[in-house]
């Protein structure tokens, strides 16, 4: 009874836009997939809006748009993700696009005295620093030098623990290892590749025989967010792409197959949280996790040739696209919810910049691989 009264009170006090979206998401999912090309264009426009809506308007991107509170302040992770997406989706730019240039300048201004980049609490964080390195590496042809990248990678070396992990150790830091591998190609001979391999070796100690990756999520280690599992898989895949070490691909294949098995056949989505037995722990879906899984499955198809991975990727992105508005409120058109339905357990009532960046990447890669238009 208490939970029912709480839900009723929440519904009565919700702003009208949040209430309308909640009601719409409880209805029937849009039956038609609008296609990768128009959805990609709308999502890139939404990322532009996330930059234009940040205060002060000096180049950073808002972390999200909330149906409860409006646009949030800019953050380093959202900005780094957008830089990488803008550069990937702009064919052979003659020069750094103005938006990406402003975002890059803002990101560089956020670098901490220790060389790292912070999450929302002001302290340098390994994952955020790694994502910033990946953005700086993507933008390197347009930078005067690589000092900021070297400083960030140096911070990761200095803060790495003896076992190869970083403080608040999570397996999704395979992506931090990927960043160090990229840094090593730009500034070789400084121990970055060795640090990356130590991180990957630690991550592999967390994988079980059924492919499960422990220590993925800091807020609920027993029921991690699916996006954190997919982050870990992608890190292994990108490190395999860089170093061609088969055990990294094997780790990704094991987890990738498990995610295929748990994918919902009726709509292509994944549960937003999973248990250690690869069982759904919640009914809602985390759209960032769906998009990141699709990116991983496309890469697994590329590396293994197994069509089942590509089919899973296309089904996941078909689901994500069916949740994205292409008309209506400009603050929501092209945006990607944290959860579907919008009142699910991840970034409730928010349209999230990182989810949008991952969806844009997945759509761009689907198009590059001959996907739907």
Tab-separated table of C-alpha atoms in Angstrom:
chain	number	residue	atom	x	y	z
A	1	UNK	CA	0.000	0.000	0.000
A	2	UNK	CA	2.826	2.401	0.905
A	3	UNK	CA	4.539	1.859	-2.455
A	4	UNK	CA	1.264	2.395	-4.268
A	5	UNK	CA	0.665	5.668	-2.418
A	6	UNK	CA	4.236	6.775	-3.154
A	7	UNK	CA	3.775	6.122	-6.876
A	8	UNK	CA	0.481	8.002	-6.856
A	9	UNK	CA	2.057	10.979	-5.080
A	10	UNK	CA	4.978	10.984	-7.517
A	11	UNK	CA	2.612	10.931	-10.481
A	12	UNK	CA	0.507	13.766	-9.092
A	13	UNK	CA	3.573	15.951	-8.472
A	14	UNK	CA	5.342	15.271	-11.769
A	15	UNK	CA	5.648	18.187	-14.210
A	16	UNK	CA	3.223	17.791	-17.096
A	17	UNK	CA	5.895	16.880	-19.716
A	18	UNK	CA	7.252	14.110	-17.470
A	19	UNK	CA	3.759	12.801	-16.820
A	20	UNK	CA	2.944	12.754	-20.548
A	21	UNK	CA	6.170	10.900	-21.393
A	22	UNK	CA	5.609	8.412	-18.581
A	23	UNK	CA	2.102	7.740	-19.877
A	24	UNK	CA	3.343	7.414	-23.482
A	25	UNK	CA	6.078	4.954	-22.484
A	26	UNK	CA	3.568	2.786	-20.699
A	27	UNK	CA	1.674	2.472	-23.962
A	28	UNK	CA	2.666	0.614	-27.092
A	29	UNK	CA	6.201	1.073	-28.417
A	30	UNK	CA	6.244	2.777	-31.808
A	31	UNK	CA	5.929	-0.097	-34.321
A	32	UNK	CA	8.111	1.316	-37.104
A	33	UNK	CA	11.908	1.657	-37.106
A	34	UNK	CA	12.590	5.108	-38.642
A	35	UNK	CA	16.000	3.970	-39.883
A	36	UNK	CA	19.600	4.691	-38.954
A	37	UNK	CA	20.214	7.750	-41.164
A	38	UNK	CA	17.358	10.045	-40.011
A	39	UNK	CA	17.813	8.979	-36.404
A	40	UNK	CA	21.559	9.651	-36.559
A	41	UNK	CA	20.907	13.136	-37.968
A	42	UNK	CA	18.369	13.902	-35.219
A	43	UNK	CA	20.661	12.637	-32.469
A	44	UNK	CA	23.603	14.690	-33.742
A	45	UNK	CA	21.312	17.730	-33.697
A	46	UNK	CA	20.351	16.889	-30.114
A	47	UNK	CA	24.038	16.761	-29.120
A	48	UNK	CA	24.402	20.221	-30.687
A	49	UNK	CA	21.534	21.364	-28.479
A	50	UNK	CA	23.187	19.797	-25.424
A	51	UNK	CA	26.178	22.029	-26.132
A	52	UNK	CA	24.123	25.150	-26.828
A	53	UNK	CA	22.099	24.658	-23.621
A	54	UNK	CA	25.087	24.376	-21.282
A	55	UNK	CA	25.688	27.317	-18.959
A	56	UNK	CA	27.968	29.102	-19.271
A	57	UNK	CA	27.871	28.555	-23.011
A	58	UNK	CA	31.603	27.971	-23.464
A	59	UNK	CA	31.739	24.667	-25.336
A	60	UNK	CA	30.988	21.909	-22.837
A	61	UNK	CA	27.987	19.588	-23.165
A	62	UNK	CA	25.261	19.105	-20.597
A	63	UNK	CA	25.236	15.672	-19.020
A	64	UNK	CA	21.502	15.379	-19.657
A	65	UNK	CA	18.138	17.026	-20.163
A	66	UNK	CA	15.734	16.306	-17.319
A	67	UNK	CA	11.973	16.415	-17.677
A	68	UNK	CA	11.956	17.476	-14.025
A	69	UNK	CA	14.732	20.083	-13.864
A	70	UNK	CA	15.736	20.989	-17.434
A	71	UNK	CA	19.310	20.960	-18.735
A	72	UNK	CA	22.056	19.952	-16.313
A	73	UNK	CA	25.545	21.563	-16.103
A	74	UNK	CA	28.256	20.505	-18.577
A	75	UNK	CA	30.497	17.556	-17.754
A	76	UNK	CA	33.765	16.154	-19.075
A	77	UNK	CA	32.418	12.687	-19.923
A	78	UNK	CA	29.559	13.977	-22.091
A	79	UNK	CA	31.888	16.431	-23.825
A	80	UNK	CA	34.568	13.819	-24.531
A	81	UNK	CA	31.982	11.414	-25.942
A	82	UNK	CA	30.557	14.132	-28.219
A	83	UNK	CA	33.985	15.089	-29.582
A	84	UNK	CA	34.667	11.486	-30.578
A	85	UNK	CA	31.226	11.150	-32.209
A	86	UNK	CA	31.478	14.442	-34.117
A	87	UNK	CA	34.877	13.481	-35.512
A	88	UNK	CA	33.755	9.954	-36.446
A	89	UNK	CA	30.595	11.101	-38.215
A	90	UNK	CA	32.157	14.021	-40.127
A	91	UNK	CA	33.625	12.597	-43.349
A	92	UNK	CA	37.254	13.699	-43.804
A	93	UNK	CA	36.910	17.138	-42.182
A	94	UNK	CA	39.330	19.670	-43.638
A	95	UNK	CA	39.617	21.182	-40.192
A	96	UNK	CA	38.144	20.570	-36.791
A	97	UNK	CA	34.461	21.492	-36.952
A	98	UNK	CA	33.635	24.607	-34.895
A	99	UNK	CA	31.492	22.718	-32.402
A	100	UNK	CA	34.133	20.083	-31.812
A	101	UNK	CA	36.808	22.790	-31.535
A	102	UNK	CA	34.843	24.603	-28.821
A	103	UNK	CA	34.146	21.325	-27.026
A	104	UNK	CA	37.828	20.400	-27.201
A	105	UNK	CA	38.908	23.765	-25.803
A	106	UNK	CA	36.407	23.356	-22.957
A	107	UNK	CA	37.588	19.811	-22.235
A	108	UNK	CA	41.239	20.865	-22.120
A	109	UNK	CA	40.325	23.589	-19.628
A	110	UNK	CA	38.862	20.911	-17.302
A	111	UNK	CA	42.118	18.989	-16.945
A	112	UNK	CA	43.070	18.720	-13.277
A	113	UNK	CA	46.455	19.625	-11.796
A	114	UNK	CA	47.223	15.894	-11.521
A	115	UNK	CA	46.575	15.432	-15.255
A	116	UNK	CA	43.274	13.616	-14.842
A	117	UNK	CA	39.703	14.550	-15.670
A	118	UNK	CA	36.925	14.584	-13.126
A	119	UNK	CA	33.491	13.092	-12.836
A	120	UNK	CA	30.846	15.185	-11.120
A	121	UNK	CA	32.492	15.200	-7.669
A	122	UNK	CA	35.581	17.137	-8.726
A	123	UNK	CA	38.140	14.336	-8.245
A	124	UNK	CA	40.006	12.802	-11.180
A	125	UNK	CA	38.404	9.516	-12.234
A	126	UNK	CA	40.109	6.788	-14.249
A	127	UNK	CA	37.162	6.077	-16.563
A	128	UNK	CA	36.499	9.747	-17.330
A	129	UNK	CA	40.217	10.366	-17.852
A	130	UNK	CA	40.337	7.450	-20.274
A	131	UNK	CA	37.396	8.792	-22.272
A	132	UNK	CA	39.062	12.210	-22.396
A	133	UNK	CA	42.243	10.576	-23.738
A	134	UNK	CA	40.226	8.873	-26.479
A	135	UNK	CA	38.707	12.233	-27.460
A	136	UNK	CA	42.131	13.915	-27.459
A	137	UNK	CA	43.555	11.076	-29.548
A	138	UNK	CA	40.726	11.424	-32.084
A	139	UNK	CA	41.367	15.184	-32.284
A	140	UNK	CA	45.155	14.899	-32.335
A	141	UNK	CA	45.557	15.921	-36.015
A	142	UNK	CA	44.073	19.279	-35.048
A	143	UNK	CA	46.077	19.841	-31.861
A	144	UNK	CA	49.325	21.734	-31.689
A	145	UNK	CA	50.804	19.024	-29.461
A	146	UNK	CA	49.966	16.038	-27.290
A	147	UNK	CA	51.018	17.344	-23.879
A	148	UNK	CA	47.496	17.163	-22.416
A	149	UNK	CA	47.167	13.564	-23.584
A	150	UNK	CA	50.546	12.607	-22.114
A	151	UNK	CA	49.672	14.255	-18.803
A	152	UNK	CA	46.344	12.393	-18.645
A	153	UNK	CA	47.980	9.060	-19.455
A	154	UNK	CA	50.689	9.818	-16.900
A	155	UNK	CA	47.994	10.364	-14.277
A	156	UNK	CA	46.582	6.910	-15.063
A	157	UNK	CA	50.033	5.373	-14.599
A	158	UNK	CA	50.524	7.168	-11.289
A	159	UNK	CA	47.102	6.180	-9.923
A	160	UNK	CA	47.097	2.565	-11.123
A	161	UNK	CA	47.150	0.056	-8.281
A	162	UNK	CA	49.528	-2.879	-7.943
A	163	UNK	CA	47.021	-5.397	-9.266
A	164	UNK	CA	46.444	-3.352	-12.451
A	165	UNK	CA	43.123	-1.797	-11.439
A	166	UNK	CA	42.358	1.777	-10.428
A	167	UNK	CA	40.651	3.037	-7.242
A	168	UNK	CA	36.965	2.080	-7.136
A	169	UNK	CA	37.999	-0.764	-9.442
A	170	UNK	CA	35.512	-1.676	-12.156
A	171	UNK	CA	35.949	-3.956	-15.147
A	172	UNK	CA	34.626	-1.216	-17.416
A	173	UNK	CA	38.128	0.242	-17.041
A	174	UNK	CA	39.062	-2.037	-19.927
A	175	UNK	CA	38.108	1.153	-21.782
A	176	UNK	CA	40.749	2.997	-19.748
A	177	UNK	CA	43.211	0.342	-20.910
A	178	UNK	CA	42.084	1.046	-24.491
A	179	UNK	CA	42.827	4.743	-23.911
A	180	UNK	CA	46.328	3.882	-22.674
A	181	UNK	CA	46.916	1.780	-25.793
A	182	UNK	CA	45.923	4.774	-27.915
A	183	UNK	CA	48.241	6.969	-25.858
A	184	UNK	CA	51.092	4.520	-26.447
A	185	UNK	CA	50.768	4.890	-30.217
A	186	UNK	CA	51.102	8.668	-29.840
A	187	UNK	CA	53.731	8.774	-27.071
A	188	UNK	CA	55.510	5.383	-27.118
A	189	UNK	CA	58.131	4.249	-24.660
A	190	UNK	CA	56.506	5.694	-21.528
A	191	UNK	CA	54.952	2.515	-20.141
A	192	UNK	CA	51.412	3.181	-21.315
A	193	UNK	CA	50.991	-0.141	-23.162
A	194	UNK	CA	52.401	-2.088	-20.235
A	195	UNK	CA	49.936	-0.370	-17.880
A	196	UNK	CA	47.103	-1.200	-20.274
A	197	UNK	CA	48.033	-4.875	-20.280
A	198	UNK	CA	48.186	-4.945	-16.473
A	199	UNK	CA	44.684	-3.474	-16.373
A	200	UNK	CA	43.410	-6.055	-18.852
A	201	UNK	CA	45.042	-8.889	-16.902
A	202	UNK	CA	43.224	-7.721	-13.751
A	203	UNK	CA	39.938	-7.464	-15.651
A	204	UNK	CA	40.264	-11.035	-16.877
A	205	UNK	CA	40.574	-12.239	-13.268
A	206	UNK	CA	37.048	-10.897	-12.758
A	207	UNK	CA	35.499	-12.979	-15.553
A	208	UNK	CA	33.826	-16.252	-14.633
A	209	UNK	CA	33.398	-19.408	-16.675
A	210	UNK	CA	29.934	-18.353	-17.822
A	211	UNK	CA	31.384	-15.111	-19.207
A	212	UNK	CA	30.076	-13.001	-16.312
A	213	UNK	CA	32.216	-10.002	-15.395
A	214	UNK	CA	32.237	-9.222	-11.690
A	215	UNK	CA	33.118	-5.757	-10.350
A	216	UNK	CA	31.405	-3.961	-13.235
A	217	UNK	CA	29.290	-1.475	-11.352
A	218	UNK	CA	30.007	0.606	-8.259
A	219	UNK	CA	26.408	1.417	-7.303
A	220	UNK	CA	25.122	-2.192	-7.285
A	221	UNK	CA	27.825	-4.863	-7.740
A	222	UNK	CA	25.269	-7.693	-7.419
A	223	UNK	CA	23.003	-6.301	-10.177
A	224	UNK	CA	25.263	-4.206	-12.401
A	225	UNK	CA	23.946	-1.891	-15.061
A	226	UNK	CA	24.046	-3.599	-18.441
A	227	UNK	CA	25.825	-0.571	-19.899
A	228	UNK	CA	28.776	-1.159	-17.560
A	229	UNK	CA	29.030	-4.772	-18.755
A	230	UNK	CA	28.889	-3.619	-22.375
A	231	UNK	CA	31.517	-0.954	-21.591
A	232	UNK	CA	33.827	-3.722	-20.355
A	233	UNK	CA	33.206	-5.840	-23.452
A	234	UNK	CA	33.925	-2.908	-25.732
A	235	UNK	CA	37.182	-2.213	-23.929
A	236	UNK	CA	38.329	-5.781	-24.543
A	237	UNK	CA	37.322	-5.523	-28.205
A	238	UNK	CA	39.102	-2.233	-28.834
A	239	UNK	CA	42.216	-3.538	-27.092
A	240	UNK	CA	42.056	-6.627	-29.306
A	241	UNK	CA	41.766	-4.348	-32.337
A	242	UNK	CA	44.904	-2.538	-31.190
A	243	UNK	CA	47.030	-5.473	-30.037
A	244	UNK	CA	45.473	-8.622	-31.566
A	245	UNK	CA	45.833	-10.553	-28.298
A	246	UNK	CA	43.421	-13.468	-28.635
A	247	UNK	CA	42.576	-13.768	-24.939
A	248	UNK	CA	41.091	-10.262	-25.089
A	249	UNK	CA	38.842	-11.309	-27.959
A	250	UNK	CA	37.941	-14.525	-26.120
A	251	UNK	CA	36.823	-12.541	-23.077
A	252	UNK	CA	34.632	-10.341	-25.276
A	253	UNK	CA	33.149	-13.296	-27.170
A	254	UNK	CA	32.130	-15.064	-23.947
A	255	UNK	CA	30.333	-12.022	-22.579
A	256	UNK	CA	28.999	-11.035	-26.000
A	257	UNK	CA	27.310	-14.404	-26.459
A	258	UNK	CA	25.800	-14.190	-22.986
A	259	UNK	CA	24.305	-10.800	-23.852
A	260	UNK	CA	22.828	-12.253	-27.055
A	261	UNK	CA	21.175	-14.979	-24.974
A	262	UNK	CA	19.568	-12.450	-22.627
A	263	UNK	CA	18.408	-10.087	-25.396
A	264	UNK	CA	14.627	-9.853	-25.539
A	265	UNK	CA	13.501	-11.428	-28.762
A	266	UNK	CA	10.203	-9.546	-28.900
A	267	UNK	CA	11.778	-6.090	-29.267
A	268	UNK	CA	15.599	-6.402	-29.291
A	269	UNK	CA	16.158	-4.668	-25.953
A	270	UNK	CA	18.302	-5.738	-23.012
A	271	UNK	CA	17.299	-5.577	-19.340
A	272	UNK	CA	18.829	-2.530	-17.677
A	273	UNK	CA	20.446	-4.618	-14.930
A	274	UNK	CA	21.547	-8.267	-14.880
A	275	UNK	CA	22.376	-10.861	-12.236
A	276	UNK	CA	25.530	-12.984	-12.137
A	277	UNK	CA	23.589	-15.808	-13.805
A	278	UNK	CA	22.870	-13.514	-16.764
A	279	UNK	CA	19.255	-13.207	-15.697
A	280	UNK	CA	17.183	-9.988	-15.937
A	281	UNK	CA	17.230	-8.093	-12.650
A	282	UNK	CA	14.792	-5.343	-13.745
A	283	UNK	CA	12.024	-4.958	-16.306
A	284	UNK	CA	13.159	-1.615	-17.793
A	285	UNK	CA	15.895	-1.223	-20.396
A	286	UNK	CA	18.887	1.124	-20.249
A	287	UNK	CA	19.224	2.598	-23.737
A	288	UNK	CA	22.929	3.399	-23.347
A	289	UNK	CA	23.457	-0.294	-22.628
A	290	UNK	CA	21.464	-1.323	-25.706
A	291	UNK	CA	23.521	0.990	-27.912
A	292	UNK	CA	26.880	-0.011	-26.410
A	293	UNK	CA	25.958	-3.685	-26.779
A	294	UNK	CA	25.110	-3.034	-30.445
A	295	UNK	CA	28.546	-1.454	-30.982
A	296	UNK	CA	30.146	-4.519	-29.384
A	297	UNK	CA	28.098	-6.962	-31.436
A	298	UNK	CA	29.010	-5.191	-34.683
A	299	UNK	CA	32.688	-5.498	-33.735
A	300	UNK	CA	32.253	-9.158	-32.783
A	301	UNK	CA	30.674	-9.796	-36.181
A	302	UNK	CA	33.646	-8.039	-37.786
A	303	UNK	CA	36.176	-10.170	-35.868
A	304	UNK	CA	34.405	-13.546	-35.912
A	305	UNK	CA	32.196	-13.393	-39.012
A	306	UNK	CA	29.264	-14.759	-36.997
A	307	UNK	CA	26.075	-13.248	-38.389
A	308	UNK	CA	24.221	-13.771	-35.099
A	309	UNK	CA	26.176	-10.883	-33.602
A	310	UNK	CA	25.160	-8.530	-36.394
A	311	UNK	CA	21.530	-9.631	-36.145
A	312	UNK	CA	21.586	-8.874	-32.410
A	313	UNK	CA	23.115	-5.452	-33.058
A	314	UNK	CA	20.493	-4.537	-35.647
A	315	UNK	CA	17.665	-5.692	-33.373
A	316	UNK	CA	19.016	-3.650	-30.447
A	317	UNK	CA	19.349	-0.500	-32.510
A	318	UNK	CA	15.934	-1.045	-34.052
A	319	UNK	CA	14.570	-0.934	-30.511
A	320	UNK	CA	16.579	2.166	-29.544
A	321	UNK	CA	15.466	4.018	-32.680
A	322	UNK	CA	11.814	3.257	-31.950
A	323	UNK	CA	12.166	5.123	-28.628
A	324	UNK	CA	13.655	8.298	-30.179
A	325	UNK	CA	11.347	11.159	-31.126
A	326	UNK	CA	11.962	12.741	-34.536
A	327	UNK	CA	9.331	15.481	-34.130
A	328	UNK	CA	8.010	17.550	-31.254
A	329	UNK	CA	9.760	19.257	-28.342
A	330	UNK	CA	13.261	20.349	-29.519
A	331	UNK	CA	14.755	19.424	-26.143
A	332	UNK	CA	13.699	15.825	-26.729
A	333	UNK	CA	13.851	15.330	-30.512
A	334	UNK	CA	16.831	13.069	-31.217
A	335	UNK	CA	17.492	12.621	-27.493
A	336	UNK	CA	17.981	9.196	-25.930
A	337	UNK	CA	16.394	8.424	-22.575
A	338	UNK	CA	18.427	6.973	-19.751
A	339	UNK	CA	15.777	4.282	-19.330
A	340	UNK	CA	12.854	2.944	-21.283
A	341	UNK	CA	10.280	3.474	-19.972
A	342	UNK	CA	11.403	6.925	-18.954
A	343	UNK	CA	10.736	6.267	-15.249
A	344	UNK	CA	13.058	3.239	-15.179
A	345	UNK	CA	15.902	2.934	-12.725
A	346	UNK	CA	18.719	4.648	-14.641
A	347	UNK	CA	18.697	8.436	-15.077
A	348	UNK	CA	14.946	8.571	-14.471
A	349	UNK	CA	13.092	11.139	-16.585
A	350	UNK	CA	16.336	12.165	-18.305
A	351	UNK	CA	17.653	12.270	-21.871
A	352	UNK	CA	21.342	11.462	-21.473
A	353	UNK	CA	24.228	12.800	-23.556
A	354	UNK	CA	26.327	9.650	-23.236
A	355	UNK	CA	23.388	7.514	-24.348
A	356	UNK	CA	22.938	9.820	-27.348
A	357	UNK	CA	26.637	9.602	-28.229
A	358	UNK	CA	26.586	5.796	-28.065
A	359	UNK	CA	23.406	5.617	-30.144
A	360	UNK	CA	24.936	7.955	-32.733
A	361	UNK	CA	28.072	5.800	-32.918
A	362	UNK	CA	26.030	2.621	-33.279
A	363	UNK	CA	23.864	4.124	-36.031
A	364	UNK	CA	26.907	5.467	-37.894
A	365	UNK	CA	28.589	2.063	-37.796
A	366	UNK	CA	25.423	0.309	-38.906
A	367	UNK	CA	25.251	2.628	-41.907
A	368	UNK	CA	28.934	2.078	-42.661
A	369	UNK	CA	28.316	-1.667	-42.577
A	370	UNK	CA	25.405	-1.500	-45.011
A	371	UNK	CA	22.568	-0.982	-42.540
A	372	UNK	CA	19.151	0.482	-43.104
A	373	UNK	CA	18.840	4.087	-44.276
